[in-house]
Backbone as JSON, one array per atom type, in Angstrom:
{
  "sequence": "XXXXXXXXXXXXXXXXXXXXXXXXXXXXXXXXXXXXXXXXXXXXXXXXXXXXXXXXXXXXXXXXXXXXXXXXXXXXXXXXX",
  "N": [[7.88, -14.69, -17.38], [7.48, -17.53, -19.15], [9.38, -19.96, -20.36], [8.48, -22.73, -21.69], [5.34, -21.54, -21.88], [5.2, -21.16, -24.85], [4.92, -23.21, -26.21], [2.19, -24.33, -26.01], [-0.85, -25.15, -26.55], [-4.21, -23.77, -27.87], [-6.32, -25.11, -25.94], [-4.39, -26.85, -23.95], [-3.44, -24.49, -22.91], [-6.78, -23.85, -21.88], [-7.24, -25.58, -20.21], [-5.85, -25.18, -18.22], [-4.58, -24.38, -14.92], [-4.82, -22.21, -15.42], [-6.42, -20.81, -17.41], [-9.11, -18.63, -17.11], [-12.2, -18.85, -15.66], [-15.11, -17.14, -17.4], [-14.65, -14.93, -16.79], [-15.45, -11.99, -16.55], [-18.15, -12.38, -15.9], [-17.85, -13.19, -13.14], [-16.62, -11.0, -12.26], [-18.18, -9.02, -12.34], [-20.79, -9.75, -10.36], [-19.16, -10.52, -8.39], [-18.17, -12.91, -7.56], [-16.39, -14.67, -7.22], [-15.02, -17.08, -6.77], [-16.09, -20.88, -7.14], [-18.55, -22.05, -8.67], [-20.47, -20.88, -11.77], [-23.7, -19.88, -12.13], [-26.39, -19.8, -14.81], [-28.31, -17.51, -13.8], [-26.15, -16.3, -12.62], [-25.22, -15.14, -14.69], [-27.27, -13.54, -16.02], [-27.98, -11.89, -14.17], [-25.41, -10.27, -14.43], [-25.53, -9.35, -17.19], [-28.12, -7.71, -16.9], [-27.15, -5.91, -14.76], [-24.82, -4.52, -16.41], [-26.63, -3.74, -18.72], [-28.16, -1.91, -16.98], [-25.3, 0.14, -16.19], [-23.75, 0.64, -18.01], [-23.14, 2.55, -20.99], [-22.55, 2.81, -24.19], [-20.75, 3.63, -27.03], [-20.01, 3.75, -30.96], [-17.29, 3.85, -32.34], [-17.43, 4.17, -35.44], [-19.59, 4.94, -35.65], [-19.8, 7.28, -34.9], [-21.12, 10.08, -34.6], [-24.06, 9.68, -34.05], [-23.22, 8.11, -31.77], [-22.65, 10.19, -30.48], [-24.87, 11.7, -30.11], [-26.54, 9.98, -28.88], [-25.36, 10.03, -26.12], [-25.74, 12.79, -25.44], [-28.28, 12.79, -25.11], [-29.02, 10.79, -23.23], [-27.63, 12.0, -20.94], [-28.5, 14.02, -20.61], [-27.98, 16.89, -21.86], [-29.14, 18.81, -23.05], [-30.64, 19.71, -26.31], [-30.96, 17.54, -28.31], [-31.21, 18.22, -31.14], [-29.34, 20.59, -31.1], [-26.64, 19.69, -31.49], [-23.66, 19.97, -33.01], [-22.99, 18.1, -35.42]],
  "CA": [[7.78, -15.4, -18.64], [7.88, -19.66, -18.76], [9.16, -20.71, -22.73], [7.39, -23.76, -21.74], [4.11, -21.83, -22.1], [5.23, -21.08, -25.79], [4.73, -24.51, -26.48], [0.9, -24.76, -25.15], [-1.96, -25.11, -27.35], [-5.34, -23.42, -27.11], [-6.41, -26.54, -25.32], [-3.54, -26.62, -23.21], [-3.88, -23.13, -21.54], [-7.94, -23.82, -21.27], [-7.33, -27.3, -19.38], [-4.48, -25.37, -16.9], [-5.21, -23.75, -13.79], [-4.61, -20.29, -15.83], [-7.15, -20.27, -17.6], [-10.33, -18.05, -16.23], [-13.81, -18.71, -16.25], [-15.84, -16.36, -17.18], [-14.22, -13.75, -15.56], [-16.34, -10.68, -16.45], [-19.27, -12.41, -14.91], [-17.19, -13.12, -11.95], [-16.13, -9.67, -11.58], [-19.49, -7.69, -12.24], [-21.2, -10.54, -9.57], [-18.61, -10.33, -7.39], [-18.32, -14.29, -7.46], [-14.82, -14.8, -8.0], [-14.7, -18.06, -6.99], [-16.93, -21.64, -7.28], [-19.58, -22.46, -9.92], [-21.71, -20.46, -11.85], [-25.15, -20.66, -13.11], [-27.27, -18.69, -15.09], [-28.83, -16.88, -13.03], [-25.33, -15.36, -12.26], [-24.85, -14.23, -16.48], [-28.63, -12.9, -16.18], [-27.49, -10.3, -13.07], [-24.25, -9.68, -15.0], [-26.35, -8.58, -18.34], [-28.19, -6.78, -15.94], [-25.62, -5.05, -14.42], [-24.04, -4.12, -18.24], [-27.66, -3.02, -19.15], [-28.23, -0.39, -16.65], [-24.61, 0.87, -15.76], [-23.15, 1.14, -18.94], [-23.78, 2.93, -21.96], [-21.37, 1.88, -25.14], [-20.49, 4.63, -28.31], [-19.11, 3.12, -31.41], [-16.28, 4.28, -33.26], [-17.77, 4.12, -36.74], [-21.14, 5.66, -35.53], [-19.62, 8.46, -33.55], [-22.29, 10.93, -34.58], [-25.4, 8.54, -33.35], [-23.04, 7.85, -30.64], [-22.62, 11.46, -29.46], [-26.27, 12.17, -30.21], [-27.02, 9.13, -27.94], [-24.41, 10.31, -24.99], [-26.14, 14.11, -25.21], [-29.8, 12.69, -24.93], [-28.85, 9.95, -22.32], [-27.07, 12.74, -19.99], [-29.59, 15.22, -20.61], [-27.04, 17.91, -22.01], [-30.12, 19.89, -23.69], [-31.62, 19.06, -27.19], [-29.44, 17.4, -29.07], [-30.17, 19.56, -32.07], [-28.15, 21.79, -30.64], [-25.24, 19.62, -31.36], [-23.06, 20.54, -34.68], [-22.04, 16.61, -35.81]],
  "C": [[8.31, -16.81, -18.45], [7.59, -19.68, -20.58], [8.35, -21.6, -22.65], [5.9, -23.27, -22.04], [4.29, -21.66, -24.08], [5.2, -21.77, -26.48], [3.05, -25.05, -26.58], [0.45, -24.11, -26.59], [-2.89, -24.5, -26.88], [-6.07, -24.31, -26.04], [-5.53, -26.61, -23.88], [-4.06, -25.52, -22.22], [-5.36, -23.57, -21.42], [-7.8, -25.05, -19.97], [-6.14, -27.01, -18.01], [-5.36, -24.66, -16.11], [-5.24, -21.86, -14.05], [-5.83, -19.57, -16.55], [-8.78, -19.67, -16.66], [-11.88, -18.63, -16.51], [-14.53, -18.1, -16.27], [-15.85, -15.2, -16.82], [-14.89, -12.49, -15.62], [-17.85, -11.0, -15.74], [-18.76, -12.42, -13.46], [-17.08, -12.02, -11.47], [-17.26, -8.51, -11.56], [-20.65, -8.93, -10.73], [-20.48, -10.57, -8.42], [-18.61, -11.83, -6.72], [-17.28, -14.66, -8.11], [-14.35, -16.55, -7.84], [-16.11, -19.18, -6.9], [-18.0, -21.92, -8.25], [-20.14, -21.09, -10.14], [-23.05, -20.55, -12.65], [-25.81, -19.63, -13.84], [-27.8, -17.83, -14.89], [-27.54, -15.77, -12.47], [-24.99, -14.51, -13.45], [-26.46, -13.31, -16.8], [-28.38, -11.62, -15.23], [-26.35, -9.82, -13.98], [-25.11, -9.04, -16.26], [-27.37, -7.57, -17.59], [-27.83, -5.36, -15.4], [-25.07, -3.8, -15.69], [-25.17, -3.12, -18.47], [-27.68, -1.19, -18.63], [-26.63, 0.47, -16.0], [-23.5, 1.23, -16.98], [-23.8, 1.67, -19.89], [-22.5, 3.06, -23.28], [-21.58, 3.22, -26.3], [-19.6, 3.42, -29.32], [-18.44, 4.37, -32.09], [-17.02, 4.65, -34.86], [-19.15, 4.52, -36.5], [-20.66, 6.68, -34.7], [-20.56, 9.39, -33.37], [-23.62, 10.63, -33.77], [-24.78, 8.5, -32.1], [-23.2, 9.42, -29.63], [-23.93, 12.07, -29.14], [-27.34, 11.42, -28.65], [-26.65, 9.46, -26.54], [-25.2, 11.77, -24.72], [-27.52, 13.7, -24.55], [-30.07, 12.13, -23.53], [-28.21, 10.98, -20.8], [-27.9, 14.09, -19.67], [-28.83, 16.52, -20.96], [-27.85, 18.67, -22.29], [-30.76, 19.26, -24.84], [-30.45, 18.43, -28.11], [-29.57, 18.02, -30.58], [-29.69, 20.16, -32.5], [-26.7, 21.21, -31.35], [-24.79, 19.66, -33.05], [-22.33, 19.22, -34.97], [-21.84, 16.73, -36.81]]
}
């Protein structure tokens, strides 16, 4: 911990060497350091597309319906939401 950063503006931390750029494209690209371009946030959406699959909280039903169908559990149906 530095009190001095308790002083720093949003501004501040973006303009230091702390702040990140980008860093979830960085880290699904595997381009941690030097520029990037579009073409690197187009593989990262990409990426997101086919290796994740997202549930919400406030749709849990839809979500579980979606998680049964997507995994192939059987019919979903079946399931008692």
């Amino acid at each position: 911990y530095n009190p001095e950063y308790a002083k720093w503006t949003i501004d501040d931390y973006v303009q230091s060497e702390f702040c990140e750029s980008n860093w979830m494209v960085r880290a699904l690209t595997n381009k941690m350091v030097g520029p990037l371009a579009s073409e690197d946030v187009m593989i990262a959406k990409e990426i997101l597309k086919r290796k994740c699959l997202i549930g919400l909280m406030d749709r849990m039903e839809e979500s579980i319906v979606r998680f049964h169908a997507y995994f192939g559990f059987g019919d979903a149906g079946d399931l008692d939401c």
